Amino acid sequence: MKMTEEMLSKHMQPITGSAIRDIFKLLAKPGMISFAGGNPSNSALEPDVVSEVAQSVLKKYGTTLLQYGGTEGFAPLRESTAEFLKTCGISAGAEEILPTQGSTQGLDLLLNAVIDPGDTVLVESPTFLGAIQCMRIRGANIVSIPTDEEGVIPEAAEELIRKHHPKIMYIIPTFQNPTGITLSARRRPALAELANRYGVILAEDDPYRDLRYEGEALPAIKQFDEDGWVVYLSSYSKLISPGMRVGSAVVSNPALLRKMVIGKQSQDVHSPLLTQAIVDEYLRRGLLPPHIRRICADYKAQLDAMLDSFRDFPAGTVHTAPQGGLFVWAALPEGYDAQALLPACVEKNVAYVPGVHFYPEGGHENTLRLNFSNAPAPQIRQGMRALAEAIKEG
Amino acid sequence: MKMTEEMLSKHMQPITGSAIRDIFKLLAKPGMISFAGGNPSNSALEPDVVSEVAQSVLKKYGTTLLQYGGTEGFAPLRESTAEFLKTCGISAGAEEILPTQGSTQGLDLLLNAVIDPGDTVLVESPTFLGAIQCMRIRGANIVSIPTDEEGVIPEAAEELIRKHHPKIMYIIPTFQNPTGITLSARRRPALAELANRYGVILAEDDPYRDLRYEGEALPAIKQFDEDGWVVYLSSYSKLISPGMRVGSAVVSNPALLRKMVIGKQSQDVHSPLLTQAIVDEYLRRGLLPPHIRRICADYKAQLDAMLDSFRDFPAGTVHTAPQGGLFVWAALPEGYDAQALLPACVEKNVAYVPGVHFYPEGGHENTLRLNFSNAPAPQIRQGMRALAEAIKEG
């Protein structure tokens, strides 16, 4: 007998992931300037360093890296990540650190540990589309919190907490994906206070924190946590390599951490030890701070080129001007449809992600997300010119 | 406010994973001879080879291995795995192969794609405890199929299919975990036929297939598949390295594969490219066949030592005598309790997994699983003597 769609689980049947997939297929076109992804620049990646570090850790740890490891993660990486996070103002013990396959896995394990179908998750409006997909697969009821130029509005969050009794509030506080907006200093303790007062887990997803090109670093929301309600998710993807899939979750509540570990055990048993050991060695040798300084200098030039290029856009276009991260968010004048314009832009060898995909409820057709990390400044200027032309012609 | 258990999801609250975890903690004791794990021998692992291969692939592919990759897997590995599986008699195109983080992830992604809470999965009795945990987390109703010395009994499976309308039938056909039993040649086409006739996905989990120490290889159940109902799960964990977490799923139905890929995207975005490329290069250089021959020679000596040592066990003990794999299954005479005896055995520096953990419904207190791959033959003899003593004294 033939297999039909009915064989698939009810919770996965509506999840298609196709819109973004189709956009990413277009990027293979030769000559394409992509503002669509979230990739680091190739020049920020160091295969020679990774090769040398790989040799070094395989010599140091031998068969240990090739045997089964603990689901809780490679012990030296838990320690070095705890040290690294101290530089971000987060004082967590190694036993609170769960190495994950990028911060995506941290979020998914948290959802699994906490969310049953129908439970509510509050998110920023707009928010990371990958997170929306994780939440949909887990059956979460997603409710958007209004935001402004200072990030999520605590008073609005409180009202929604009282109304919906969410189990999780998902926040990307620094150089947010997709907007590039940073949650202001005064709102950070306010959100931690809400999480602790109402008993809502605040998932603080902070992979862009160290990509700051100007201004002063702000304290993490986690720094204001009192009873372990803030789970801090971070990633080495944007700092060392996304292809290695190493991130971490800081989970201060042992019972919650335990359920996340059990979930991970059933998903992949543990993360590969070789990639964990490479990142650990990278941290221990002190390679990260100078590397971050180097890539930030490049990314700043690319961001400046992008911001400068908006002058060619239709009058009335507004856009964010982030102090770091990988993304700028733009709203074309009302009436423009970024989704409908995309094919014409791709025709001119330039791509982006239409903003509609970052809103759980859809809409906002005039918005788009632009990534500036994946192309050098001259290409960014060229791509932005092509984009402005296509939009005006469209 | 303090976080309580109520914050955790209802589906994760009953999942504790503690029994096995406690056993594995005991293994850190110095001098312990462990028959408890499923680890390859350290002498079967080749850190120097992996180190050289890692350098080689980082030189060959450069930044490609450090950038984001496709969720569908590293394209060269999909091809080389398809070639490797041809040697197992499975003719699948590269586009049917999904590289996974060990065969565990393949099973979990399949469950996610197919199972809603309450759906039935048929399993062998007994079966792999990690699979039972995956199924419990996904909310599956687990029903055991009776087995005998030829593996699962097709007539019993058919009766249960008609009664329970399962969506998945999970079978470990070769050197089964935990029993070491191999599904007979005549039953393989019969099970494929049942899967295709009744429309049940047969998850064929076959990670031990190439660890054969005597007898002729049998065709995979997948070879008798007609309409894509058999999903073949395999792993390089037992052949190259469990710590690298590289396995694969062969999924012939494109709609099912697509849902598994979407599930993986939300769990880890993709598997690390470096570990995928290392395994790919290992395959392309033809390193696997001589390596398998070498480790099989060692494992055969270890298996023989274990089988030989049962003569010291209480009269009436029965055990399997597998032709390969990693495990022997033993049933002590009625009245013995392998769970209760474990502390006394650990006292004598020897450990195993009580059989009760491999039965979804519990019971079978007199059974135990013994692994022989993790210790050289003299240690196996020593450990088995200690075990026999502890059992007789207990």
PDB file of N, CA and C in Angstrom, chain B residues 253-323:
ATOM      1  N   ASN B 253      10.423   7.523   1.255  1.00  0.00           N
ATOM      2  CA  ASN B 253       9.251   8.344   0.971  1.00  0.00           C
ATOM      3  C   ASN B 253       9.608   9.828   1.151  1.00  0.00           C
ATOM      4  N   PRO B 254       9.531  10.628   0.080  1.00  0.00           N
ATOM      5  CA  PRO B 254      10.000  12.017   0.170  1.00  0.00           C
ATOM      6  C   PRO B 254       9.208  12.867   1.177  1.00  0.00           C
ATOM      7  N   ALA B 255       7.903  12.637   1.308  1.00  0.00           N
ATOM      8  CA  ALA B 255       7.103  13.448   2.249  1.00  0.00           C
ATOM      9  C   ALA B 255       7.524  13.150   3.691  1.00  0.00           C
ATOM     10  N   LEU B 256       7.785  11.878   3.973  1.00  0.00           N
ATOM     11  CA  LEU B 256       8.241  11.506   5.313  1.00  0.00           C
ATOM     12  C   LEU B 256       9.627  12.083   5.583  1.00  0.00           C
ATOM     13  N   LEU B 257      10.520  11.958   4.607  1.00  0.00           N
ATOM     14  CA  LEU B 257      11.868  12.510   4.765  1.00  0.00           C
ATOM     15  C   LEU B 257      11.797  14.007   5.040  1.00  0.00           C
ATOM     16  N   ARG B 258      10.935  14.699   4.298  1.00  0.00           N
ATOM     17  CA  ARG B 258      10.798  16.153   4.453  1.00  0.00           C
ATOM     18  C   ARG B 258      10.401  16.515   5.888  1.00  0.00           C
ATOM     19  N   LYS B 259       9.458  15.777   6.465  1.00  0.00           N
ATOM     20  CA  LYS B 259       9.037  16.082   7.839  1.00  0.00           C
ATOM     21  C   LYS B 259      10.157  15.770   8.835  1.00  0.00           C
ATOM     22  N   MET B 260      10.939  14.754   8.540  1.00  0.00           N
ATOM     23  CA  MET B 260      12.067  14.450   9.435  1.00  0.00           C
ATOM     24  C   MET B 260      13.110  15.564   9.361  1.00  0.00           C
ATOM     25  N   VAL B 261      13.331  16.089   8.153  1.00  0.00           N
ATOM     26  CA  VAL B 261      14.291  17.185   7.984  1.00  0.00           C
ATOM     27  C   VAL B 261      13.806  18.440   8.718  1.00  0.00           C
ATOM     28  N   ILE B 262      12.510  18.745   8.609  1.00  0.00           N
ATOM     29  CA  ILE B 262      11.962  19.920   9.311  1.00  0.00           C
ATOM     30  C   ILE B 262      12.125  19.747  10.823  1.00  0.00           C
ATOM     31  N   GLY B 263      11.892  18.525  11.299  1.00  0.00           N
ATOM     32  CA  GLY B 263      12.083  18.267  12.733  1.00  0.00           C
ATOM     33  C   GLY B 263      13.529  18.492  13.140  1.00  0.00           C
ATOM     34  N   LYS B 264      14.449  18.024  12.306  1.00  0.00           N
ATOM     35  CA  LYS B 264      15.879  18.185  12.623  1.00  0.00           C
ATOM     36  C   LYS B 264      16.278  19.658  12.616  1.00  0.00           C
ATOM     37  N   GLN B 265      15.715  20.409  11.669  1.00  0.00           N
ATOM     38  CA  GLN B 265      16.010  21.839  11.581  1.00  0.00           C
ATOM     39  C   GLN B 265      15.701  22.548  12.906  1.00  0.00           C
ATOM     40  N   SER B 266      14.616  22.163  13.539  1.00  0.00           N
ATOM     41  CA  SER B 266      14.231  22.807  14.796  1.00  0.00           C
ATOM     42  C   SER B 266      14.986  22.243  15.990  1.00  0.00           C
ATOM     43  N   GLN B 267      15.637  21.095  15.816  1.00  0.00           N
ATOM     44  CA  GLN B 267      16.374  20.522  16.945  1.00  0.00           C
ATOM     45  C   GLN B 267      17.821  20.996  16.966  1.00  0.00           C
ATOM     46  N   ASP B 268      18.480  20.981  15.811  1.00  0.00           N
ATOM     47  CA  ASP B 268      19.907  21.333  15.820  1.00  0.00           C
ATOM     48  C   ASP B 268      20.366  22.056  14.555  1.00  0.00           C
ATOM     49  N   VAL B 269      19.430  22.472  13.704  1.00  0.00           N
ATOM     50  CA  VAL B 269      19.689  23.135  12.419  1.00  0.00           C
ATOM     51  C   VAL B 269      20.367  22.169  11.440  1.00  0.00           C
ATOM     52  N   HIS B 270      21.518  21.653  11.826  1.00  0.00           N
ATOM     53  CA  HIS B 270      22.138  20.564  11.055  1.00  0.00           C
ATOM     54  C   HIS B 270      23.193  19.918  11.926  1.00  0.00           C
ATOM     55  N   SER B 271      23.676  18.751  11.510  1.00  0.00           N
ATOM     56  CA  SER B 271      24.774  18.103  12.232  1.00  0.00           C
ATOM     57  C   SER B 271      26.070  18.834  11.892  1.00  0.00           C
ATOM     58  N   PRO B 272      27.057  18.810  12.807  1.00  0.00           N
ATOM     59  CA  PRO B 272      28.318  19.471  12.507  1.00  0.00           C
ATOM     60  C   PRO B 272      28.905  18.952  11.191  1.00  0.00           C
ATOM     61  N   LEU B 273      29.444  19.868  10.392  1.00  0.00           N
ATOM     62  CA  LEU B 273      29.982  19.466   9.092  1.00  0.00           C
ATOM     63  C   LEU B 273      31.329  18.769   9.240  1.00  0.00           C
ATOM     64  N   LEU B 274      32.105  19.152  10.249  1.00  0.00           N
ATOM     65  CA  LEU B 274      33.434  18.560  10.400  1.00  0.00           C
ATOM     66  C   LEU B 274      33.337  17.057  10.650  1.00  0.00           C
ATOM     67  N   THR B 275      32.475  16.644  11.566  1.00  0.00           N
ATOM     68  CA  THR B 275      32.355  15.216  11.870  1.00  0.00           C
ATOM     69  C   THR B 275      31.768  14.451  10.674  1.00  0.00           C
ATOM     70  N   GLN B 276      30.815  15.073   9.970  1.00  0.00           N
ATOM     71  CA  GLN B 276      30.268  14.432   8.763  1.00  0.00           C
ATOM     72  C   GLN B 276      31.368  14.254   7.705  1.00  0.00           C
ATOM     73  N   ALA B 277      32.203  15.279   7.550  1.00  0.00           N
ATOM     74  CA  ALA B 277      33.261  15.222   6.523  1.00  0.00           C
ATOM     75  C   ALA B 277      34.325  14.196   6.898  1.00  0.00           C
ATOM     76  N   ILE B 278      34.619  14.064   8.187  1.00  0.00           N
ATOM     77  CA  ILE B 278      35.611  13.066   8.620  1.00  0.00           C
ATOM     78  C   ILE B 278      35.116  11.659   8.276  1.00  0.00           C
ATOM     79  N   VAL B 279      33.855  11.379   8.605  1.00  0.00           N
ATOM     80  CA  VAL B 279      33.314  10.050   8.295  1.00  0.00           C
ATOM     81  C   VAL B 279      33.284   9.835   6.778  1.00  0.00           C
ATOM     82  N   ASP B 280      32.898  10.859   6.042  1.00  0.00           N
ATOM     83  CA  ASP B 280      32.871  10.751   4.583  1.00  0.00           C
ATOM     84  C   ASP B 280      34.249  10.385   4.032  1.00  0.00           C
ATOM     85  N   GLU B 281      35.271  11.081   4.522  1.00  0.00           N
ATOM     86  CA  GLU B 281      36.633  10.842   4.027  1.00  0.00           C
ATOM     87  C   GLU B 281      37.100   9.429   4.403  1.00  0.00           C
ATOM     88  N   TYR B 282      36.740   9.009   5.599  1.00  0.00           N
ATOM     89  CA  TYR B 282      37.048   7.657   6.083  1.00  0.00           C
ATOM     90  C   TYR B 282      36.482   6.614   5.115  1.00  0.00           C
ATOM     91  N   LEU B 283      35.240   6.849   4.687  1.00  0.00           N
ATOM     92  CA  LEU B 283      34.596   5.932   3.743  1.00  0.00           C
ATOM     93  C   LEU B 283      35.273   5.998   2.375  1.00  0.00           C
ATOM     94  N   ARG B 284      35.521   7.210   1.888  1.00  0.00           N
ATOM     95  CA  ARG B 284      36.077   7.370   0.531  1.00  0.00           C
ATOM     96  C   ARG B 284      37.480   6.805   0.402  1.00  0.00           C
ATOM     97  N   ARG B 285      38.236   6.833   1.492  1.00  0.00           N
ATOM     98  CA  ARG B 285      39.589   6.284   1.435  1.00  0.00           C
ATOM     99  C   ARG B 285      39.601   4.774   1.590  1.00  0.00           C
ATOM    100  N   GLY B 286      38.439   4.171   1.792  1.00  0.00           N
ATOM    101  CA  GLY B 286      38.386   2.714   1.943  1.00  0.00           C
ATOM    102  C   GLY B 286      38.947   2.238   3.271  1.00  0.00           C
ATOM    103  N   LEU B 287      38.928   3.117   4.282  1.00  0.00           N
ATOM    104  CA  LEU B 287      39.502   2.729   5.579  1.00  0.00           C
ATOM    105  C   LEU B 287      38.585   1.797   6.371  1.00  0.00           C
ATOM    106  N   LEU B 288      37.288   1.782   6.038  1.00  0.00           N
ATOM    107  CA  LEU B 288      36.351   1.060   6.892  1.00  0.00           C
ATOM    108  C   LEU B 288      36.470  -0.473   6.804  1.00  0.00           C
ATOM    109  N   PRO B 289      36.502  -1.079   5.595  1.00  0.00           N
ATOM    110  CA  PRO B 289      36.531  -2.558   5.562  1.00  0.00           C
ATOM    111  C   PRO B 289      37.702  -3.186   6.325  1.00  0.00           C
ATOM    112  N   PRO B 290      38.962  -2.715   6.151  1.00  0.00           N
ATOM    113  CA  PRO B 290      40.033  -3.352   6.947  1.00  0.00           C
ATOM    114  C   PRO B 290      39.882  -3.082   8.448  1.00  0.00           C
ATOM    115  N   HIS B 291      39.364  -1.893   8.776  1.00  0.00           N
ATOM    116  CA  HIS B 291      39.154  -1.571  10.201  1.00  0.00           C
ATOM    117  C   HIS B 291      38.120  -2.516  10.815  1.00  0.00           C
ATOM    118  N   ILE B 292      37.041  -2.756  10.082  1.00  0.00           N
ATOM    119  CA  ILE B 292      36.009  -3.679  10.586  1.00  0.00           C
ATOM    120  C   ILE B 292      36.593  -5.073  10.774  1.00  0.00           C
ATOM    121  N   ARG B 293      37.408  -5.523   9.819  1.00  0.00           N
ATOM    122  CA  ARG B 293      38.011  -6.858   9.958  1.00  0.00           C
ATOM    123  C   ARG B 293      38.854  -6.942  11.225  1.00  0.00           C
ATOM    124  N   ARG B 294      39.619  -5.875  11.474  1.00  0.00           N
ATOM    125  CA  ARG B 294      40.489  -5.882  12.658  1.00  0.00           C
ATOM    126  C   ARG B 294      39.668  -5.935  13.961  1.00  0.00           C
ATOM    127  N   ILE B 295      38.662  -5.055  14.067  1.00  0.00           N
ATOM    128  CA  ILE B 295      37.925  -5.029  15.342  1.00  0.00           C
ATOM    129  C   ILE B 295      37.100  -6.300  15.523  1.00  0.00           C
ATOM    130  N   CYS B 296      36.612  -6.889  14.430  1.00  0.00           N
ATOM    131  CA  CYS B 296      35.827  -8.125  14.565  1.00  0.00           C
ATOM    132  C   CYS B 296      36.679  -9.251  15.138  1.00  0.00           C
ATOM    133  N   ALA B 297      37.943  -9.312  14.731  1.00  0.00           N
ATOM    134  CA  ALA B 297      38.821 -10.369  15.248  1.00  0.00           C
ATOM    135  C   ALA B 297      38.951 -10.224  16.774  1.00  0.00           C
ATOM    136  N   ASP B 298      39.144  -8.986  17.244  1.00  0.00           N
ATOM    137  CA  ASP B 298      39.247  -8.755  18.696  1.00  0.00           C
ATOM    138  C   ASP B 298      37.938  -9.091  19.410  1.00  0.00           C
ATOM    139  N   TYR B 299      36.840  -8.595  18.856  1.00  0.00           N
ATOM    140  CA  TYR B 299      35.552  -8.782  19.533  1.00  0.00           C
ATOM    141  C   TYR B 299      35.172 -10.263  19.598  1.00  0.00           C
ATOM    142  N   LYS B 300      35.547 -11.011  18.563  1.00  0.00           N
ATOM    143  CA  LYS B 300      35.217 -12.452  18.575  1.00  0.00           C
ATOM    144  C   LYS B 300      35.902 -13.147  19.760  1.00  0.00           C
ATOM    145  N   ALA B 301      37.169 -12.789  19.990  1.00  0.00           N
ATOM    146  CA  ALA B 301      37.898 -13.391  21.119  1.00  0.00           C
ATOM    147  C   ALA B 301      37.220 -13.024  22.436  1.00  0.00           C
ATOM    148  N   GLN B 302      36.735 -11.777  22.515  1.00  0.00           N
ATOM    149  CA  GLN B 302      36.083 -11.319  23.740  1.00  0.00           C
ATOM    150  C   GLN B 302      34.742 -12.033  23.956  1.00  0.00           C
ATOM    151  N   LEU B 303      34.001 -12.186  22.854  1.00  0.00           N
ATOM    152  CA  LEU B 303      32.715 -12.899  22.932  1.00  0.00           C
ATOM    153  C   LEU B 303      32.946 -14.349  23.371  1.00  0.00           C
ATOM    154  N   ASP B 304      33.942 -14.987  22.770  1.00  0.00           N
ATOM    155  CA  ASP B 304      34.226 -16.383  23.120  1.00  0.00           C
ATOM    156  C   ASP B 304      34.577 -16.497  24.608  1.00  0.00           C
ATOM    157  N   ALA B 305      35.366 -15.538  25.105  1.00  0.00           N
ATOM    158  CA  ALA B 305      35.736 -15.556  26.527  1.00  0.00           C
ATOM    159  C   ALA B 305      34.495 -15.447  27.407  1.00  0.00           C
ATOM    160  N   MET B 306      33.562 -14.585  26.992  1.00  0.00           N
ATOM    161  CA  MET B 306      32.350 -14.412  27.796  1.00  0.00           C
ATOM    162  C   MET B 306      31.489 -15.678  27.776  1.00  0.00           C
ATOM    163  N   LEU B 307      31.278 -16.232  26.590  1.00  0.00           N
ATOM    164  CA  LEU B 307      30.404 -17.412  26.480  1.00  0.00           C
ATOM    165  C   LEU B 307      30.982 -18.574  27.287  1.00  0.00           C
ATOM    166  N   ASP B 308      32.292 -18.718  27.193  1.00  0.00           N
ATOM    167  CA  ASP B 308      33.001 -19.780  27.886  1.00  0.00           C
ATOM    168  C   ASP B 308      32.825 -19.666  29.412  1.00  0.00           C
ATOM    169  N   SER B 309      32.726 -18.409  29.883  1.00  0.00           N
ATOM    170  CA  SER B 309      32.706 -18.160  31.328  1.00  0.00           C
ATOM    171  C   SER B 309      31.365 -18.449  31.978  1.00  0.00           C
ATOM    172  N   PHE B 310      30.345 -18.711  31.192  1.00  0.00           N
ATOM    173  CA  PHE B 310      29.037 -18.983  31.805  1.00  0.00           C
ATOM    174  C   PHE B 310      29.031 -20.297  32.583  1.00  0.00           C
ATOM    175  N   ARG B 311      30.034 -21.148  32.350  1.00  0.00           N
ATOM    176  CA  ARG B 311      30.057 -22.430  33.073  1.00  0.00           C
ATOM    177  C   ARG B 311      30.135 -22.244  34.584  1.00  0.00           C
ATOM    178  N   ASP B 312      30.651 -21.050  35.013  1.00  0.00           N
ATOM    179  CA  ASP B 312      30.718 -20.790  36.459  1.00  0.00           C
ATOM    180  C   ASP B 312      29.388 -20.314  37.035  1.00  0.00           C
ATOM    181  N   PHE B 313      28.415 -20.025  36.166  1.00  0.00           N
ATOM    182  CA  PHE B 313      27.139 -19.461  36.635  1.00  0.00           C
ATOM    183  C   PHE B 313      26.271 -20.549  37.273  1.00  0.00           C
ATOM    184  N   PRO B 314      25.254 -20.158  38.031  1.00  0.00           N
ATOM    185  CA  PRO B 314      24.383 -21.149  38.671  1.00  0.00           C
ATOM    186  C   PRO B 314      23.779 -22.097  37.627  1.00  0.00           C
ATOM    187  N   ALA B 315      23.641 -23.375  37.978  1.00  0.00           N
ATOM    188  CA  ALA B 315      23.012 -24.346  37.083  1.00  0.00           C
ATOM    189  C   ALA B 315      21.625 -23.848  36.716  1.00  0.00           C
ATOM    190  N   GLY B 316      21.270 -23.986  35.441  1.00  0.00           N
ATOM    191  CA  GLY B 316      19.948 -23.530  35.006  1.00  0.00           C
ATOM    192  C   GLY B 316      19.982 -22.153  34.357  1.00  0.00           C
ATOM    193  N   THR B 317      21.149 -21.471  34.416  1.00  0.00           N
ATOM    194  CA  THR B 317      21.286 -20.194  33.709  1.00  0.00           C
ATOM    195  C   THR B 317      21.259 -20.467  32.204  1.00  0.00           C
ATOM    196  N   VAL B 318      20.461 -19.705  31.466  1.00  0.00           N
ATOM    197  CA  VAL B 318      20.504 -19.818  30.000  1.00  0.00           C
ATOM    198  C   VAL B 318      20.981 -18.484  29.438  1.00  0.00           C
ATOM    199  N   HIS B 319      21.624 -18.548  28.273  1.00  0.00           N
ATOM    200  CA  HIS B 319      22.128 -17.313  27.660  1.00  0.00           C
ATOM    201  C   HIS B 319      22.142 -17.460  26.150  1.00  0.00           C
ATOM    202  N   THR B 320      22.137 -16.340  25.460  1.00  0.00           N
ATOM    203  CA  THR B 320      22.222 -16.366  23.994  1.00  0.00           C
ATOM    204  C   THR B 320      23.684 -16.557  23.595  1.00  0.00           C
ATOM    205  N   ALA B 321      23.909 -16.986  22.374  1.00  0.00           N
ATOM    206  CA  ALA B 321      25.265 -17.179  21.845  1.00  0.00           C
ATOM    207  C   ALA B 321      25.319 -16.501  20.475  1.00  0.00           C
ATOM    208  N   PRO B 322      25.404 -15.174  20.471  1.00  0.00           N
ATOM    209  CA  PRO B 322      25.305 -14.418  19.214  1.00  0.00           C
ATOM    210  C   PRO B 322      26.487 -14.662  18.285  1.00  0.00           C
ATOM    211  N   GLN B 323      26.241 -14.416  16.998  1.00  0.00           N
ATOM    212  CA  GLN B 323      27.314 -14.526  16.000  1.00  0.00           C
ATOM    213  C   GLN B 323      27.996 -13.178  15.765  1.00  0.00           C
TER     214      GLN B 323
END
